[in-house]
């Protein structure tokens, strides 16, 4: 049996002998593998970023909303104007016997009120929430002061956190901390000013955040919330707690038929699973499109290998005359094609990794987000396997043709 | 038992529906250690006979026994193995691998043999020394003269220590001096015990062999001492 080392070495030296041709032949493979690496790398970065930000709320977070899970425009309107999530519901859910795993919760109140300071007026997004939940979810940092705490929430304190745009609109270049802003005729002391820029995917620049208690009692004046976030300590508790919440809500609202629920529950896990699926499908689709370039590259390899077999007919004849069997010739040409495409794959993987890294840097800078680059190891292995496979598949026919040549006819070839 | 024993070998080619008989009943015995010249005019069937004797092709009729063994039932792989082990080929056009060093060219038959790869270099350098090209080991064919290239081809034919050396017009592409050097080498190999079968259309060259056969129209028309070759 002919030695593997010899076969690889002969394949290598015959490829080296035609460097320019070999280089041009593998261009298609290089481009294909580079593109796949780039897509997977950017897709992976996007997925990591989105999951990080969605997951910022915590995988143990459950969101309870009034109305029905919107499936169309009518549902959406119903959900937006639904007031079925009452204060007493939240109070009931906060009790241990209803949701045993509950660790903390934060209802949300959305308001549309102008905010003023002195003669200056601005129209930010006013929101009643928990400052701690906001910080956890958005990873926001403070330029001045800090978040208000649980005590302020419990005591319906008139305190607020403001974003950078709201600060500029109201205070210009002056510091804003501990100053009082006015909303709906009531004064709120500023405990913190958020750092400018996006916090994750959330734009917090134009935000004014109040304790949800204060917002509801003094500003909305209603006995309902737009949503409530509940944390259950461990992602493993989510499923059980969702059932607890649903059961408690149905009891509170006297609902016997789940189809008539006037509330719906969303979990971070669900959202994460959805996003992961969408991004995976997108990445797979783009990779499939790029795979076409690999097929085109493969056809190029086949074409060049067929030319090479014809050119080297006398060499094939000589090898057979001195003892090469058909399968030795087959292996030799197969190795040549595979080595060629594998080399193309290797270049593609390297270029793809490099471009992916540069793309991550550019995206991080231009989108002002924390875009992390992770080396796509799986794509690398798949890229190398696929490029080797392209060599085997598209080098197969030329290699078979070479192996079928009769020594006499091959030696006679001019 | 003769080394090579053929009985009534025929070779018929079909081209464009017409049949051409290249060999018509060749019966020939070649003993071990002989230096045989096969002569005849162009198109007489000399090369076809070499191809059959060298197991590069199979006759369409007749029998060929190599060391008493019938070769007609051998598979392609078995034929390849026999060619590798028993035969060495020298062609008119050298057939060296381009852009491949002298050493690598000579090692080529070893790659298809069962010889351990760690001995390849020493075996190859030994035969390259025999043909007087030790100073050209790393040179590539395009850096060599015609005579040197043919000597590389001879070294390649020798590297597996074959029983029979087939030389098909080995001096056809060489000048007189180089041709003489190649013939000297073949004579030396014969003296060292190799069976040499030389195909040539040159009567003078054939006279350096011990025995000669004349082929005409695919049949042996004369068989005798090389020095007595008649006009054909």
XYZ file of C-alpha atoms in Angstrom:
646
model
C 0.000 0.000 0.000
C 1.354 3.359 -0.994
C 2.287 5.482 2.019
C 0.012 8.322 3.063
C 2.965 10.612 3.607
C 4.164 10.031 0.081
C 0.690 10.693 -1.352
C 0.323 13.943 0.579
C 3.821 15.024 -0.360
C 3.304 14.328 -4.057
C -0.028 16.145 -3.911
C 1.613 19.094 -2.184
C 4.521 19.316 -4.616
C 2.309 19.153 -7.688
C 0.108 21.933 -6.257
C 3.168 23.990 -5.436
C 4.424 23.538 -8.952
C 1.324 25.414 -10.189
C 1.059 28.076 -7.491
C -0.869 30.712 -9.422
C -3.347 28.229 -10.798
C -3.810 26.616 -7.374
C -4.344 30.052 -5.813
C -6.970 31.070 -8.359
C -8.693 27.711 -8.081
C -9.282 28.038 -4.369
C -10.474 31.657 -4.532
C -14.130 30.582 -4.594
C -13.618 28.378 -1.553
C -11.733 31.154 0.260
C -14.546 33.652 -0.377
C -17.241 31.157 0.618
C -15.626 30.107 3.868
C -14.698 33.723 4.736
C -18.323 34.761 4.237
C -19.660 31.887 6.343
C -17.232 32.685 9.142
C -18.209 36.353 8.989
C -21.943 35.629 9.046
C -21.676 33.192 11.930
C -19.349 35.506 13.815
C -21.594 38.574 13.402
C -24.715 36.473 14.035
C -23.153 35.108 17.209
C -22.182 38.602 18.356
C -25.686 39.937 17.675
C -27.250 37.014 19.504
C -24.942 37.466 22.487
C -25.699 41.194 22.593
C -29.474 40.824 22.336
C -29.615 37.934 24.772
C -27.445 39.832 27.200
C -29.763 42.800 27.051
C -32.992 40.841 27.113
C -31.545 38.625 29.761
C -30.564 41.763 31.669
C -33.926 41.556 33.339
C -32.809 38.213 34.668
C -33.770 34.766 33.461
C -35.818 34.425 36.654
C -38.033 37.393 35.735
C -41.723 36.974 34.866
C -43.696 39.832 33.324
C -47.432 39.973 34.036
C -49.537 42.219 31.827
C -53.239 43.054 31.685
C -55.384 42.036 28.714
C -54.469 39.326 26.236
C -51.185 38.476 24.525
C -51.517 40.709 21.461
C -51.878 38.656 18.303
C -53.238 41.440 16.110
C -54.065 45.162 16.101
C -57.355 44.693 18.018
C -55.626 42.718 20.745
C -52.897 45.329 20.960
C -55.389 48.135 21.491
C -57.203 46.056 24.095
C -53.953 45.344 25.907
C -52.818 48.965 25.848
C -56.047 50.256 27.335
C -56.717 47.349 29.639
C -56.833 48.163 33.312
C -57.344 44.645 34.603
C -54.044 44.497 36.498
C -55.106 46.043 39.784
C -53.123 47.125 42.795
C -54.902 44.505 44.898
C -53.801 41.825 42.372
C -50.175 42.808 42.848
C -50.616 42.926 46.614
C -52.133 39.437 46.514
C -49.348 38.064 44.330
C -46.814 39.482 46.766
C -48.160 37.155 49.449
C -46.092 34.020 50.046
C -49.033 31.626 49.900
C -49.878 32.722 46.347
C -46.435 32.778 44.751
C -44.097 30.984 47.193
C -40.928 31.554 45.137
C -41.402 35.317 44.741
C -38.260 37.235 45.690
C -39.068 40.762 44.510
C -41.470 42.557 42.227
C -41.811 45.900 40.518
C -44.999 47.183 38.883
C -44.724 49.647 36.015
C -46.724 52.820 35.395
C -46.330 54.639 32.067
C -47.213 58.317 32.047
C -47.314 61.104 29.541
C -46.741 64.238 31.546
C -44.582 67.288 30.881
C -41.769 67.905 33.332
C -40.596 71.374 34.299
C -37.893 73.149 36.199
C -38.050 76.864 36.601
C -39.295 78.096 33.256
C -38.016 75.098 31.318
C -40.417 72.372 30.160
C -39.642 69.034 28.517
C -41.667 65.975 27.460
C -39.729 62.895 28.478
C -40.985 59.327 28.976
C -42.178 59.383 32.548
C -42.251 56.002 34.138
C -43.068 54.660 37.557
C -40.884 51.643 38.279
C -38.281 50.361 40.688
C -34.894 52.060 40.273
C -33.143 48.830 41.131
C -35.045 46.899 38.433
C -34.195 49.629 35.928
C -30.498 49.507 36.783
C -30.470 45.690 36.636
C -32.289 45.598 33.319
C -30.456 48.365 31.461
C -27.069 48.317 33.221
C -27.433 52.087 33.311
C -24.817 54.071 35.192
C -25.135 57.411 36.938
C -23.382 60.642 36.097
C -24.624 62.191 39.335
C -26.157 60.695 42.494
C -27.709 57.231 42.358
C -30.968 55.246 42.295
C -33.760 55.708 44.856
C -34.320 52.705 47.081
C -37.112 50.490 48.465
C -37.800 52.924 51.308
C -38.676 55.677 48.853
C -40.962 53.241 47.020
C -42.698 52.156 50.212
C -43.150 55.713 51.427
C -44.477 57.049 48.076
C -41.549 59.487 48.195
C -41.456 62.300 45.662
C -38.078 61.421 44.153
C -36.892 60.943 40.567
C -34.049 59.809 38.377
C -33.584 61.682 35.095
C -31.826 60.892 31.862
C -29.187 63.062 30.229
C -31.450 64.693 27.625
C -34.065 65.576 30.212
C -31.299 67.055 32.361
C -29.961 69.181 29.510
C -33.486 70.352 28.544
C -34.189 71.444 32.112
C -30.844 72.403 33.603
C -28.556 73.154 30.671
C -25.012 72.542 31.868
C -25.876 72.905 35.540
C -25.743 69.902 37.898
C -29.216 68.534 38.569
C -28.813 66.309 41.583
C -30.993 67.148 44.602
C -32.838 69.807 42.638
C -36.608 69.657 42.385
C -38.489 69.087 39.137
C -42.213 69.556 38.778
C -44.603 66.994 37.355
C -48.374 67.559 37.389
C -47.984 70.227 40.066
C -45.900 68.128 42.410
C -42.220 68.590 43.222
C -39.833 65.638 42.874
C -36.296 65.664 44.248
C -33.701 64.307 41.827
C -31.650 61.514 43.420
C -29.619 60.617 40.340
C -28.779 61.647 36.775
C -28.112 58.857 34.290
C -24.944 58.810 32.202
C -25.526 59.876 28.588
C -25.935 57.319 25.812
C -27.788 54.070 25.466
C -27.887 51.670 28.333
C -27.940 48.411 26.413
C -30.683 48.596 23.768
C -32.685 50.996 25.965
C -32.464 54.680 25.350
C -32.522 56.146 28.838
C -31.538 59.679 27.812
C -35.090 60.958 27.616
C -36.418 59.178 30.686
C -37.713 60.362 34.034
C -38.132 57.528 36.493
C -40.239 57.732 39.641
C -41.118 55.164 42.313
C -44.114 53.200 40.916
C -46.068 53.899 44.104
C -45.597 57.643 43.834
C -46.358 57.601 40.103
C -49.619 55.733 40.619
C -50.847 57.590 43.697
C -49.937 61.133 42.709
C -49.819 61.079 38.933
C -51.999 58.373 37.361
C -54.462 58.338 40.236
C -55.738 54.937 39.107
C -55.754 51.586 40.889
C -54.056 49.635 38.087
C -50.602 49.036 36.644
C -49.535 48.553 33.006
C -47.364 45.614 33.942
C -45.595 44.029 36.833
C -42.230 42.297 36.870
C -41.740 39.488 39.318
C -38.462 37.762 40.146
C -38.542 34.218 41.468
C -34.879 33.756 42.420
C -33.958 30.938 40.081
C -34.761 30.262 36.406
C -35.801 26.759 37.507
C -38.678 28.291 39.513
C -40.090 30.202 36.531
C -42.381 27.511 35.160
C -43.910 26.711 38.551
C -44.297 30.362 39.459
C -46.014 31.164 36.154
C -48.639 28.560 37.065
C -48.902 30.036 40.593
C -49.424 33.531 39.152
C -52.021 32.342 36.637
C -53.913 30.396 39.310
C -53.864 33.328 41.733
C -54.947 35.809 39.033
C -57.811 33.546 37.927
C -58.983 33.235 41.519
C -58.766 36.983 42.030
C -60.642 37.666 38.795
C -63.095 34.753 39.139
C -62.013 33.208 35.855
C -62.784 29.515 35.345
C -62.053 29.266 31.625
C -58.359 30.008 30.843
C -59.453 31.186 27.375
C -61.089 34.117 29.097
C -57.964 35.249 30.949
C -57.753 39.044 31.230
C -54.019 38.944 31.774
C -51.006 37.259 30.203
C -47.619 36.216 31.386
C -44.282 36.412 29.564
C -41.000 34.957 30.666
C -37.471 35.918 29.689
C -36.800 32.326 28.764
C -39.576 32.474 26.200
C -38.242 35.716 24.770
C -34.686 34.348 24.710
C -35.837 31.167 22.977
C -37.714 33.227 20.382
C -34.756 35.498 19.670
C -32.378 32.551 19.506
C -34.648 30.804 17.012
C -35.018 33.890 14.817
C -31.270 34.551 14.760
C -30.413 30.890 14.167
C -32.831 30.697 11.238
C -31.405 33.932 9.832
C -27.818 32.713 10.201
C -28.693 29.352 8.649
C -30.453 31.062 5.745
C -27.504 33.364 5.040
C -25.090 30.446 5.349
C -27.168 28.480 2.844
C -26.958 31.386 0.400
C -23.190 31.510 0.884
C -22.996 27.740 0.436
C -23.903 28.344 -3.208
C -20.549 30.091 -3.616
C -18.891 26.946 -2.269
C -20.642 24.875 -4.929
C -19.426 27.345 -7.579
C -15.935 27.143 -6.044
C -16.180 23.354 -6.113
C -17.063 23.369 -9.808
C -13.974 25.536 -10.379
C -11.877 22.973 -8.536
C -13.354 20.173 -10.637
C -12.650 22.061 -13.842
C -9.024 22.730 -12.929
C -8.520 19.150 -11.743
C -9.902 17.828 -15.046
C -7.439 20.024 -16.932
C -4.667 18.843 -14.627
C -5.550 15.177 -15.237
C -5.398 15.727 -18.992
C -2.118 17.620 -18.764
C -0.577 14.910 -16.635
C -1.764 11.952 -18.697
C 1.817 10.817 -19.405
C 2.678 11.094 -15.709
C -0.324 8.896 -14.891
C 0.849 6.400 -17.530
C 4.355 6.371 -16.111
C 3.134 5.912 -12.538
C 0.971 3.008 -13.644
C 3.843 1.484 -15.646
C 6.111 1.484 -12.609
C 3.530 -0.085 -10.341
C 0.842 2.404 -9.307
C -2.554 0.785 -8.984
C -5.741 2.562 -10.063
C -6.593 3.329 -6.469
C -3.143 4.859 -5.882
C -3.802 7.286 -8.740
C -7.336 7.911 -7.467
C -6.003 8.693 -3.998
C -3.282 10.950 -5.333
C -5.669 13.175 -7.276
C -8.258 13.084 -4.515
C -5.612 14.242 -2.040
C -4.579 17.006 -4.387
C -8.146 18.309 -4.672
C -8.786 17.960 -0.943
C -5.492 19.542 0.031
C -6.246 22.396 -2.332
C -9.724 23.093 -0.943
C -8.654 22.474 2.644
C -5.953 25.067 2.190
C -8.593 27.406 0.773
C -10.737 26.653 3.813
C -7.850 27.437 6.131
C -7.283 30.804 4.464
C -11.043 31.448 4.550
C -11.251 30.622 8.253
C -8.329 32.928 9.023
C -9.699 35.786 6.920
C -13.213 35.217 8.290
C -11.964 35.336 11.867
C -9.996 38.499 11.149
C -12.862 40.271 9.348
C -15.263 39.120 12.073
C -13.023 40.713 14.679
C -12.799 43.969 12.715
C -16.571 43.945 12.091
C -17.192 43.475 15.825
C -14.993 46.481 16.590
C -16.718 48.629 13.952
C -20.208 47.575 15.104
C -19.337 48.191 18.744
C -18.136 51.679 17.888
C -20.800 52.705 15.383
C -23.741 51.341 17.405
C -22.188 52.392 20.721
C -22.953 48.987 22.209
C -20.919 46.417 24.044
C -20.477 44.118 20.998
C -18.205 41.284 21.992
C -16.253 39.205 19.486
C -16.212 35.482 20.064
C -14.137 33.233 17.842
C -16.653 30.980 16.040
C -15.002 27.657 16.821
C -17.916 25.590 15.559
C -18.023 27.522 12.269
C -14.262 27.044 11.944
C -14.534 23.292 12.274
C -17.538 23.179 9.947
C -15.730 25.484 7.485
C -12.696 23.223 7.380
C -14.831 20.097 7.100
C -16.940 21.606 4.330
C -13.903 22.835 2.385
C -12.281 19.406 2.659
C -15.606 17.855 1.650
C -15.851 20.113 -1.412
C -12.425 18.797 -2.470
C -13.531 15.207 -2.009
C -16.816 15.667 -3.846
C -15.619 17.837 -6.720
C -12.200 16.189 -6.971
C -13.818 12.760 -7.064
C -14.745 12.700 -10.733
C -11.380 13.972 -12.074
C -9.553 11.554 -9.762
C -11.719 8.668 -10.957
C -11.060 9.672 -14.563
C -7.310 9.723 -13.880
C -7.414 6.305 -12.237
C -9.232 4.743 -15.216
C -6.531 5.646 -17.725
C -4.747 2.688 -19.244
C -0.963 2.884 -18.829
C -0.350 2.340 -22.538
C -2.730 4.999 -23.774
C -1.513 7.384 -21.097
C 2.138 6.830 -22.071
C 1.319 7.339 -25.745
C -0.468 10.635 -25.028
C 1.151 13.649 -26.691
C 11.735 -23.039 -17.239
C 12.102 -19.883 -19.303
C 11.716 -16.513 -17.636
C 9.375 -15.341 -20.371
C 7.423 -17.830 -22.459
C 4.872 -16.724 -25.030
C 2.889 -18.947 -27.372
C 0.983 -17.649 -30.367
C 0.477 -14.151 -29.044
C -1.844 -12.004 -31.082
C -2.840 -8.393 -30.633
C -5.733 -6.956 -32.545
C -6.810 -3.322 -32.310
C -10.116 -2.002 -33.454
C -10.166 1.497 -34.815
C -13.174 3.021 -36.539
C -14.723 -0.388 -37.114
C -11.598 -1.717 -38.871
C -9.420 -4.358 -37.252
C -5.626 -4.016 -37.233
C -3.440 -6.950 -36.282
C -0.333 -5.629 -34.528
C 0.980 -9.083 -33.568
C 0.299 -12.339 -35.384
C 1.142 -15.412 -33.343
C 4.379 -14.466 -31.593
C 6.015 -17.438 -29.895
C 9.108 -16.540 -27.909
C 11.185 -17.867 -25.024
C 13.532 -15.573 -23.137
C 15.851 -17.047 -20.539
C 16.963 -15.352 -17.353
C 20.057 -13.167 -17.865
C 19.650 -12.807 -21.645
C 20.358 -9.561 -23.517
C 17.783 -9.607 -26.290
C 17.338 -7.023 -28.999
C 13.978 -6.747 -30.714
C 14.458 -5.114 -34.087
C 12.283 -4.328 -37.025
C 11.019 -1.467 -39.121
C 8.679 1.193 -37.808
C 5.153 -0.150 -37.238
C 6.293 -3.781 -37.246
C 4.870 -4.439 -33.747
C 8.067 -4.132 -31.631
C 6.567 -1.721 -29.128
C 3.323 -3.705 -28.927
C 5.367 -6.799 -28.075
C 7.249 -4.851 -25.369
C 3.965 -3.629 -23.896
C 2.648 -7.169 -23.674
C 5.891 -8.637 -22.332
C 6.063 -5.724 -19.846
C 2.488 -6.464 -18.707
C 1.372 -2.979 -19.691
C -1.189 -4.491 -22.015
C -2.899 -7.871 -22.402
C -2.762 -9.862 -25.635
C -6.038 -10.562 -27.439
C -5.032 -14.179 -28.096
C -2.274 -16.615 -27.128
C -0.554 -17.325 -23.818
C 2.103 -15.523 -21.832
C 3.829 -17.204 -18.915
C 6.169 -15.282 -16.635
C 8.392 -17.602 -14.586
C 5.985 -20.410 -15.435
C 2.885 -18.531 -14.321
C 0.078 -17.669 -16.706
C -0.437 -13.902 -16.746
C -3.760 -13.751 -18.575
C -5.874 -14.229 -15.457
C -4.127 -11.609 -13.355
C -6.065 -8.606 -12.088
C -5.019 -5.040 -12.838
C -3.617 -4.650 -9.319
C -1.619 -7.888 -9.604
C -0.227 -6.749 -12.950
C 0.782 -3.414 -11.386
C 2.499 -5.235 -8.553
C 4.392 -7.495 -10.955
C 5.513 -4.525 -13.059
C 6.760 -2.845 -9.919
C 8.615 -5.872 -8.581
C 9.927 -7.603 -11.679
C 10.309 -4.954 -14.370
C 12.130 -1.735 -14.985
C 11.141 0.475 -17.932
C 13.277 2.876 -19.932
C 11.403 4.950 -22.503
C 12.629 6.903 -25.488
C 11.152 10.129 -24.077
C 12.515 9.537 -20.546
C 9.140 10.215 -18.889
C 10.594 11.953 -15.842
C 8.349 13.998 -13.570
C 8.900 17.692 -14.259
C 9.745 20.027 -11.357
C 10.773 16.975 -9.350
C 14.363 16.339 -8.304
C 16.511 13.492 -9.642
C 16.342 11.807 -6.230
C 12.534 12.047 -6.052
C 12.157 10.785 -9.620
C 14.308 7.765 -8.898
C 12.448 7.036 -5.648
C 9.084 6.940 -7.424
C 8.846 3.138 -8.021
C 9.718 2.522 -4.352
C 6.601 4.455 -3.341
C 4.475 1.786 -4.998
C 6.457 -1.114 -3.533
C 6.522 -2.762 -0.140
C 10.036 -1.425 0.546
C 10.247 0.464 3.866
C 10.270 4.208 3.264
C 13.275 4.787 5.520
C 15.465 2.900 3.034
C 14.227 4.787 -0.045
C 16.893 7.471 0.030
C 19.817 5.072 0.363
C 18.473 2.752 -2.358
C 17.906 5.659 -4.726
C 21.287 7.314 -4.111
C 22.958 3.946 -4.711
C 21.484 3.529 -8.191
C 22.001 7.212 -9.000
C 25.659 6.559 -8.193
C 25.629 3.551 -10.541
C 24.515 5.796 -13.441
C 27.090 8.416 -12.433
C 24.761 11.224 -11.387
C 25.542 11.538 -7.659
C 26.372 15.205 -8.202
C 22.921 15.881 -9.671
C 20.696 14.569 -6.858
C 18.750 17.764 -6.298
C 18.616 18.868 -9.904
C 15.341 18.864 -11.780
C 14.988 17.262 -15.256
C 15.024 20.609 -17.087
C 18.489 21.264 -15.622
C 19.892 18.055 -17.151
C 21.101 17.088 -20.619
C 19.274 14.434 -22.645
C 21.861 11.791 -21.799
C 21.657 12.627 -18.118
C 17.872 12.436 -18.198
C 18.021 8.992 -19.738
C 20.499 7.931 -17.043
C 18.021 9.155 -14.405
C 15.367 7.027 -16.129
C 17.750 4.045 -16.011
C 18.365 4.643 -12.302
C 14.587 4.753 -11.792
C 14.270 1.448 -13.685
C 16.942 -0.099 -11.470
C 15.855 1.106 -8.054
C 13.536 -1.836 -7.341
C 16.269 -4.278 -8.441
C 14.071 -5.719 -11.229
C 14.477 -9.045 -12.970
C 13.931 -7.617 -16.462
C 14.797 -4.220 -17.890
C 12.743 -3.142 -20.892
C 14.379 -0.411 -22.922
C 12.190 1.046 -25.675
C 14.406 2.969 -28.128
C 16.481 4.297 -25.201
C 18.925 6.153 -27.427
C 16.316 7.492 -29.854
C 16.435 11.029 -28.462
C 20.171 11.126 -27.699
C 23.306 12.181 -29.511
C 25.831 9.492 -30.426
C 28.038 9.908 -27.363
C 25.137 9.889 -24.907
C 23.571 6.961 -26.760
C 26.812 5.030 -26.456
C 26.992 5.775 -22.721
C 23.436 4.501 -22.259
C 24.234 1.314 -24.183
C 27.364 0.841 -22.053
C 25.170 1.056 -18.993
C 22.693 -1.519 -20.352
C 25.575 -3.861 -21.145
C 26.895 -3.429 -17.628
C 23.483 -4.207 -16.155
C 23.323 -7.342 -18.265
C 26.738 -8.393 -16.957
C 25.467 -7.847 -13.434
C 22.752 -10.432 -14.059
C 19.743 -8.428 -15.259
C 17.732 -9.628 -18.214
C 17.705 -6.788 -20.729
C 15.184 -6.498 -23.559
C 16.092 -3.726 -25.967
C 13.674 -2.473 -28.590
C 15.328 -0.645 -31.435
C 15.085 -0.026 -35.140
C 18.872 0.492 -35.295
C 20.662 -2.696 -36.431
C 24.069 -1.461 -35.289
C 22.780 -0.813 -31.799
C 21.064 -4.216 -31.698
C 24.340 -5.908 -32.462
C 25.557 -5.033 -28.970
C 22.975 -7.489 -27.593
C 23.605 -11.251 -27.504
C 20.486 -12.432 -29.181
C 18.174 -10.640 -31.550
C 14.767 -11.210 -33.095
C 13.502 -9.425 -36.175
C 9.814 -8.575 -36.300
C 8.002 -7.740 -39.483
C 4.257 -7.206 -39.842
C 3.626 -8.489 -36.333
C 5.499 -11.762 -36.666
C 9.014 -12.945 -35.772
C 10.845 -13.480 -39.045
C 14.308 -14.146 -37.678
C 15.780 -15.236 -34.304
C 19.532 -15.701 -33.754
C 22.848 -14.202 -32.615
C 22.715 -10.409 -32.513
C 25.880 -10.109 -34.548
C 24.217 -11.975 -37.425
C 21.099 -9.796 -37.803
C 20.085 -9.790 -41.456
C 18.860 -6.793 -43.410
C 15.107 -6.253 -43.056
